Amino acid sequence: GENVEQHPSTLSVQEGDSAVIKCTYSDSASNYFPWYKQELGKRPQLIIDIRSNVGEKKDQRIAVTLNKTAKHFSLHITETQPEDSAVYFCAAKAGGTSYGKLTFGQGTILTVHP
Amino acid sequence: SAVISQKPSRDICQRGTSLTIQCQVDSQVTMMFWYRQQPGQSLTLIATANQGSEATYESGFVIDKFPISRPNLTFSTLTVSNMSPEDSSIYLCSVEGQGGGYTFGSGTRLTVV
């Protein structure tokens, strides 16, 4: 089945700096890659996603890039703010016979210091 | 995106008992997904629930421990049976919306004592 590896496990930045979180996946049939933000005690919230026919997608301060050949995708947050502090999860949606399932990375604890 | 109502939001249960978690979606969906999130960990898929057929369980999860019902296209339940302290986790249901994004219920925080 699909395996998603996420790095780093923790990331600490100063307010205004950029933050980058990277994920790799194993199943070349995976075709959808969402990123979730989870604040303490709350449900995961979708912040951006990308499909396998697109290389990059941007939404204000957040961007995601996808390299299908290398099977990795990254989340970029620019001009970080303290409210960006949370746990971020990447995920990959399986194709083929496992269609529809999301497999999650291990998560990254992002701390933005004022 | 779909809106999911999940309940209970939390519960404290005695070991050996069972708890049933409910998820109601505001639109019809083909598949509903049940996840477990252990403290400080990522989300692990327990099973996929399809209406009209038995749920499909992931490796390490069995129907006797986590029976699932899916009586219609907007509702599902997950039961955690014969609970032990190791079952203390957050349980979340999820659906894929029409736009392709997955949304989650608010979660059920289970503590087994």
mmCIF file of C-alpha atoms in Angstrom:
data_model
loop_
_atom_site.group_PDB
_atom_site.id
_atom_site.type_symbol
_atom_site.label_atom_id
_atom_site.label_comp_id
_atom_site.label_asym_id
_atom_site.label_seq_id
_atom_site.Cartn_x
_atom_site.Cartn_y
_atom_site.Cartn_z
ATOM 1 C CA GLY A 1 0.000 0.000 0.000
ATOM 2 C CA GLU A 2 0.856 3.672 0.005
ATOM 3 C CA ASN A 3 3.527 4.987 2.372
ATOM 4 C CA VAL A 4 3.966 8.705 3.047
ATOM 5 C CA GLU A 5 7.056 10.060 4.758
ATOM 6 C CA GLN A 6 7.049 13.625 6.126
ATOM 7 C CA HIS A 7 9.948 15.805 7.259
ATOM 8 C CA PRO A 8 10.834 17.523 9.468
ATOM 9 C CA SER A 9 8.912 16.341 12.516
ATOM 10 C CA THR A 10 9.340 19.739 14.173
ATOM 11 C CA LEU A 11 10.069 23.137 12.660
ATOM 12 C CA SER A 12 10.706 26.364 14.506
ATOM 13 C CA VAL A 13 10.869 29.695 12.665
ATOM 14 C CA GLN A 14 10.779 33.380 13.421
ATOM 15 C CA GLU A 15 7.749 35.394 12.448
ATOM 16 C CA GLY A 16 8.102 36.580 8.873
ATOM 17 C CA ASP A 17 10.385 33.725 7.819
ATOM 18 C CA SER A 18 9.392 31.002 5.388
ATOM 19 C CA ALA A 19 8.636 27.407 6.353
ATOM 20 C CA VAL A 20 8.976 24.359 4.119
ATOM 21 C CA ILE A 21 7.649 20.876 4.870
ATOM 22 C CA LYS A 22 8.432 17.963 2.576
ATOM 23 C CA CYS A 23 6.713 14.653 1.894
ATOM 24 C CA THR A 24 7.499 11.639 -0.231
ATOM 25 C CA TYR A 25 5.080 8.950 -1.332
ATOM 26 C CA SER A 26 5.569 5.449 -2.639
ATOM 27 C CA ASP A 27 2.591 4.661 -4.891
ATOM 28 C CA SER A 28 2.955 6.148 -8.355
ATOM 29 C CA ALA A 29 -0.825 5.695 -8.839
ATOM 30 C CA SER A 30 -1.594 8.276 -6.140
ATOM 31 C CA ASN A 31 -3.192 11.297 -7.761
ATOM 32 C CA TYR A 32 -4.262 13.760 -5.088
ATOM 33 C CA PHE A 33 -2.153 15.370 -2.377
ATOM 34 C CA PRO A 34 -3.787 17.493 0.329
ATOM 35 C CA TRP A 35 -2.244 19.358 3.224
ATOM 36 C CA TYR A 36 -4.020 19.681 6.552
ATOM 37 C CA LYS A 37 -3.518 22.013 9.492
ATOM 38 C CA GLN A 38 -4.526 20.739 12.908
ATOM 39 C CA GLU A 39 -4.668 23.062 15.871
ATOM 40 C CA LEU A 40 -4.658 21.639 19.362
ATOM 41 C CA GLY A 41 -7.923 19.876 20.171
ATOM 42 C CA LYS A 42 -9.417 20.535 16.758
ATOM 43 C CA ARG A 43 -10.123 18.568 13.620
ATOM 44 C CA PRO A 44 -7.718 18.615 10.663
ATOM 45 C CA GLN A 45 -8.552 21.441 8.256
ATOM 46 C CA LEU A 46 -7.685 21.310 4.573
ATOM 47 C CA ILE A 47 -5.448 24.268 3.695
ATOM 48 C CA ILE A 48 -4.349 23.453 0.159
ATOM 49 C CA ASP A 49 -4.268 20.509 -2.211
ATOM 50 C CA ILE A 50 -2.762 19.567 -5.545
ATOM 51 C CA ARG A 51 -3.575 16.985 -8.174
ATOM 52 C CA SER A 52 -1.122 14.923 -10.136
ATOM 53 C CA ASN A 53 -1.659 16.857 -13.375
ATOM 54 C CA VAL A 54 -0.398 20.099 -11.797
ATOM 55 C CA GLY A 55 3.123 20.977 -10.686
ATOM 56 C CA GLU A 56 2.426 23.912 -8.414
ATOM 57 C CA LYS A 57 -0.488 25.630 -6.713
ATOM 58 C CA LYS A 58 -0.553 28.802 -4.673
ATOM 59 C CA ASP A 59 -3.085 30.373 -2.327
ATOM 60 C CA GLN A 60 -1.934 33.650 -0.803
ATOM 61 C CA ARG A 61 0.954 32.784 1.573
ATOM 62 C CA ILE A 62 0.696 29.037 1.013
ATOM 63 C CA ALA A 63 1.980 27.061 -1.937
ATOM 64 C CA VAL A 64 2.405 23.402 -2.750
ATOM 65 C CA THR A 65 4.736 21.870 -5.327
ATOM 66 C CA LEU A 66 4.600 18.365 -6.728
ATOM 67 C CA ASN A 67 7.316 16.368 -8.454
ATOM 68 C CA LYS A 68 5.670 13.216 -9.812
ATOM 69 C CA THR A 69 8.891 11.768 -11.149
ATOM 70 C CA ALA A 70 10.595 11.937 -7.780
ATOM 71 C CA LYS A 71 7.316 11.244 -5.923
ATOM 72 C CA HIS A 72 7.593 14.122 -3.546
ATOM 73 C CA PHE A 73 5.592 17.214 -2.720
ATOM 74 C CA SER A 74 6.211 20.173 -0.475
ATOM 75 C CA LEU A 75 4.299 22.817 1.449
ATOM 76 C CA HIS A 76 5.688 26.345 1.469
ATOM 77 C CA ILE A 77 4.445 28.987 3.883
ATOM 78 C CA THR A 78 5.804 32.497 3.394
ATOM 79 C CA GLU A 79 5.713 35.441 5.807
ATOM 80 C CA THR A 80 4.831 33.134 8.684
ATOM 81 C CA GLN A 81 2.682 34.423 11.519
ATOM 82 C CA PRO A 82 2.228 33.100 15.078
ATOM 83 C CA GLU A 83 -1.249 31.853 14.116
ATOM 84 C CA ASP A 84 0.404 29.510 11.627
ATOM 85 C CA SER A 85 1.667 27.509 14.613
ATOM 86 C CA ALA A 86 -0.002 24.086 14.441
ATOM 87 C CA VAL A 87 0.591 20.516 13.342
ATOM 88 C CA TYR A 88 0.654 20.071 9.579
ATOM 89 C CA PHE A 89 -0.068 16.777 7.840
ATOM 90 C CA CYS A 90 0.495 15.830 4.246
ATOM 91 C CA ALA A 91 -1.486 13.025 2.660
ATOM 92 C CA ALA A 92 -1.760 11.068 -0.556
ATOM 93 C CA LYS A 93 -4.901 9.650 -2.096
ATOM 94 C CA ALA A 94 -4.510 6.157 -3.407
ATOM 95 C CA GLY A 95 -5.328 5.114 -6.921
ATOM 96 C CA GLY A 96 -6.007 1.696 -8.322
ATOM 97 C CA THR A 97 -7.728 -0.853 -6.096
ATOM 98 C CA SER A 98 -7.216 1.325 -3.005
ATOM 99 C CA TYR A 99 -9.001 4.243 -4.610
ATOM 100 C CA GLY A 100 -10.265 6.888 -2.257
ATOM 101 C CA LYS A 101 -8.131 6.217 0.792
ATOM 102 C CA LEU A 102 -5.950 8.959 2.219
ATOM 103 C CA THR A 103 -2.630 7.962 3.739
ATOM 104 C CA PHE A 104 -1.141 10.574 6.057
ATOM 105 C CA GLY A 105 2.405 11.570 6.827
ATOM 106 C CA GLN A 106 3.643 11.618 10.390
ATOM 107 C CA GLY A 107 3.017 15.314 10.885
ATOM 108 C CA THR A 108 5.169 18.426 11.434
ATOM 109 C CA ILE A 109 4.846 20.596 14.513
ATOM 110 C CA LEU A 110 5.384 24.153 13.285
ATOM 111 C CA THR A 111 6.137 26.834 15.849
ATOM 112 C CA VAL A 112 6.316 30.467 14.747
ATOM 113 C CA HIS A 113 8.000 32.693 17.308
ATOM 114 C CA PRO A 114 6.879 36.344 17.487
ATOM 115 C CA SER B 1 -17.598 21.047 1.144
ATOM 116 C CA ALA B 2 -19.596 18.518 3.153
ATOM 117 C CA VAL B 3 -20.496 19.252 6.768
ATOM 118 C CA ILE B 4 -20.179 16.380 9.221
ATOM 119 C CA SER B 5 -21.775 16.168 12.636
ATOM 120 C CA GLN B 6 -19.994 13.713 14.894
ATOM 121 C CA LYS B 7 -20.986 12.635 18.358
ATOM 122 C CA PRO B 8 -20.194 12.189 21.133
ATOM 123 C CA SER B 9 -17.403 14.749 21.244
ATOM 124 C CA ARG B 10 -15.795 12.969 24.165
ATOM 125 C CA ASP B 11 -16.419 10.146 26.574
ATOM 126 C CA ILE B 12 -14.791 8.360 29.466
ATOM 127 C CA CYS B 13 -15.536 4.645 29.465
ATOM 128 C CA GLN B 14 -14.823 1.669 31.648
ATOM 129 C CA ARG B 15 -12.623 -1.067 30.233
ATOM 130 C CA GLY B 16 -14.569 -3.967 28.788
ATOM 131 C CA THR B 17 -17.459 -1.794 27.633
ATOM 132 C CA SER B 18 -18.299 -0.539 24.133
ATOM 133 C CA LEU B 19 -18.865 2.914 22.681
ATOM 134 C CA THR B 20 -20.686 3.777 19.468
ATOM 135 C CA ILE B 21 -19.672 6.917 17.574
ATOM 136 C CA GLN B 22 -22.021 8.470 15.046
ATOM 137 C CA CYS B 23 -21.381 10.621 12.001
ATOM 138 C CA GLN B 24 -24.088 12.418 10.041
ATOM 139 C CA VAL B 25 -23.247 14.119 6.735
ATOM 140 C CA ASP B 26 -25.289 16.914 5.175
ATOM 141 C CA SER B 27 -25.076 15.337 1.705
ATOM 142 C CA GLN B 28 -25.013 11.872 0.213
ATOM 143 C CA VAL B 29 -21.567 10.344 -0.076
ATOM 144 C CA THR B 30 -20.444 7.010 -1.409
ATOM 145 C CA MET B 31 -17.617 6.322 1.000
ATOM 146 C CA MET B 32 -17.110 7.292 4.598
ATOM 147 C CA PHE B 33 -13.766 6.811 6.308
ATOM 148 C CA TRP B 34 -13.013 6.167 9.959
ATOM 149 C CA TYR B 35 -9.648 7.209 11.408
ATOM 150 C CA ARG B 36 -7.895 6.865 14.723
ATOM 151 C CA GLN B 37 -5.481 9.488 16.005
ATOM 152 C CA GLN B 38 -3.532 8.369 19.025
ATOM 153 C CA PRO B 39 -2.119 11.097 21.296
ATOM 154 C CA GLY B 40 0.544 13.100 19.499
ATOM 155 C CA GLN B 41 0.340 10.893 16.420
ATOM 156 C CA SER B 42 -0.864 11.039 12.856
ATOM 157 C CA LEU B 43 -4.160 9.774 11.488
ATOM 158 C CA THR B 44 -4.470 6.061 10.809
ATOM 159 C CA LEU B 45 -7.276 4.713 8.663
ATOM 160 C CA ILE B 46 -9.373 2.081 10.434
ATOM 161 C CA ALA B 47 -11.838 1.231 7.691
ATOM 162 C CA THR B 48 -13.816 2.452 4.702
ATOM 163 C CA ALA B 49 -17.597 2.225 4.959
ATOM 164 C CA ASN B 50 -19.679 1.841 1.821
ATOM 165 C CA GLN B 51 -23.433 1.857 1.852
ATOM 166 C CA GLY B 52 -24.904 -1.548 1.152
ATOM 167 C CA SER B 53 -21.750 -3.557 1.682
ATOM 168 C CA GLU B 54 -19.444 -4.570 4.480
ATOM 169 C CA ALA B 55 -16.769 -2.152 5.533
ATOM 170 C CA THR B 56 -13.219 -2.659 4.312
ATOM 171 C CA TYR B 57 -10.753 -2.809 7.185
ATOM 172 C CA GLU B 58 -7.082 -1.834 7.125
ATOM 173 C CA SER B 59 -4.336 -4.096 8.323
ATOM 174 C CA GLY B 60 -4.367 -4.309 12.095
ATOM 175 C CA PHE B 61 -8.066 -3.534 12.477
ATOM 176 C CA VAL B 62 -10.799 -6.175 12.649
ATOM 177 C CA ILE B 63 -14.561 -6.102 12.438
ATOM 178 C CA ASP B 64 -15.084 -7.741 15.825
ATOM 179 C CA LYS B 65 -13.228 -4.913 17.526
ATOM 180 C CA PHE B 66 -14.490 -2.043 15.348
ATOM 181 C CA PRO B 67 -17.881 -2.941 13.861
ATOM 182 C CA ILE B 68 -19.197 -0.357 11.440
ATOM 183 C CA SER B 69 -22.693 0.320 10.174
ATOM 184 C CA ARG B 70 -23.620 2.294 7.061
ATOM 185 C CA PRO B 71 -27.398 2.187 6.756
ATOM 186 C CA ASN B 72 -27.648 4.998 4.179
ATOM 187 C CA LEU B 73 -25.587 7.484 2.201
ATOM 188 C CA THR B 74 -25.499 10.151 4.936
ATOM 189 C CA PHE B 75 -24.859 8.224 8.137
ATOM 190 C CA SER B 76 -22.376 5.803 9.672
ATOM 191 C CA THR B 77 -21.440 4.490 13.084
ATOM 192 C CA LEU B 78 -18.214 3.051 14.459
ATOM 193 C CA THR B 79 -18.290 0.950 17.608
ATOM 194 C CA VAL B 80 -15.198 0.439 19.724
ATOM 195 C CA SER B 81 -15.809 -2.906 21.440
ATOM 196 C CA ASN B 82 -14.458 -4.478 24.600
ATOM 197 C CA MET B 83 -12.368 -1.384 25.259
ATOM 198 C CA SER B 84 -8.986 -1.308 26.936
ATOM 199 C CA PRO B 85 -6.835 1.713 27.882
ATOM 200 C CA GLU B 86 -4.914 1.245 24.608
ATOM 201 C CA ASP B 87 -8.080 2.286 22.764
ATOM 202 C CA SER B 88 -7.851 5.770 24.253
ATOM 203 C CA SER B 89 -7.595 7.968 21.169
ATOM 204 C CA ILE B 90 -9.402 10.470 19.042
ATOM 205 C CA TYR B 91 -11.678 8.859 16.470
ATOM 206 C CA LEU B 92 -12.634 10.832 13.372
ATOM 207 C CA CYS B 93 -14.885 10.208 10.436
ATOM 208 C CA SER B 94 -14.189 11.723 7.031
ATOM 209 C CA VAL B 95 -15.828 12.070 3.648
ATOM 210 C CA GLU B 96 -14.743 13.212 0.231
ATOM 211 C CA GLY B 97 -16.572 16.281 -0.935
ATOM 212 C CA GLN B 98 -17.785 16.975 -4.453
ATOM 213 C CA GLY B 99 -14.784 19.161 -5.119
ATOM 214 C CA GLY B 100 -12.464 16.314 -4.154
ATOM 215 C CA GLY B 101 -11.353 17.639 -0.785
ATOM 216 C CA TYR B 102 -11.795 15.502 2.295
ATOM 217 C CA THR B 103 -13.448 16.942 5.374
ATOM 218 C CA PHE B 104 -13.460 15.575 8.894
ATOM 219 C CA GLY B 105 -15.919 15.341 11.712
ATOM 220 C CA SER B 106 -15.045 17.164 14.910
ATOM 221 C CA GLY B 107 -13.721 13.955 16.447
ATOM 222 C CA THR B 108 -14.528 11.839 19.480
ATOM 223 C CA ARG B 109 -11.992 11.930 22.291
ATOM 224 C CA LEU B 110 -12.186 8.566 24.015
ATOM 225 C CA THR B 111 -10.586 7.826 27.360
ATOM 226 C CA VAL B 112 -10.739 4.261 28.673
ATOM 227 C CA VAL B 113 -10.174 3.796 32.390
#
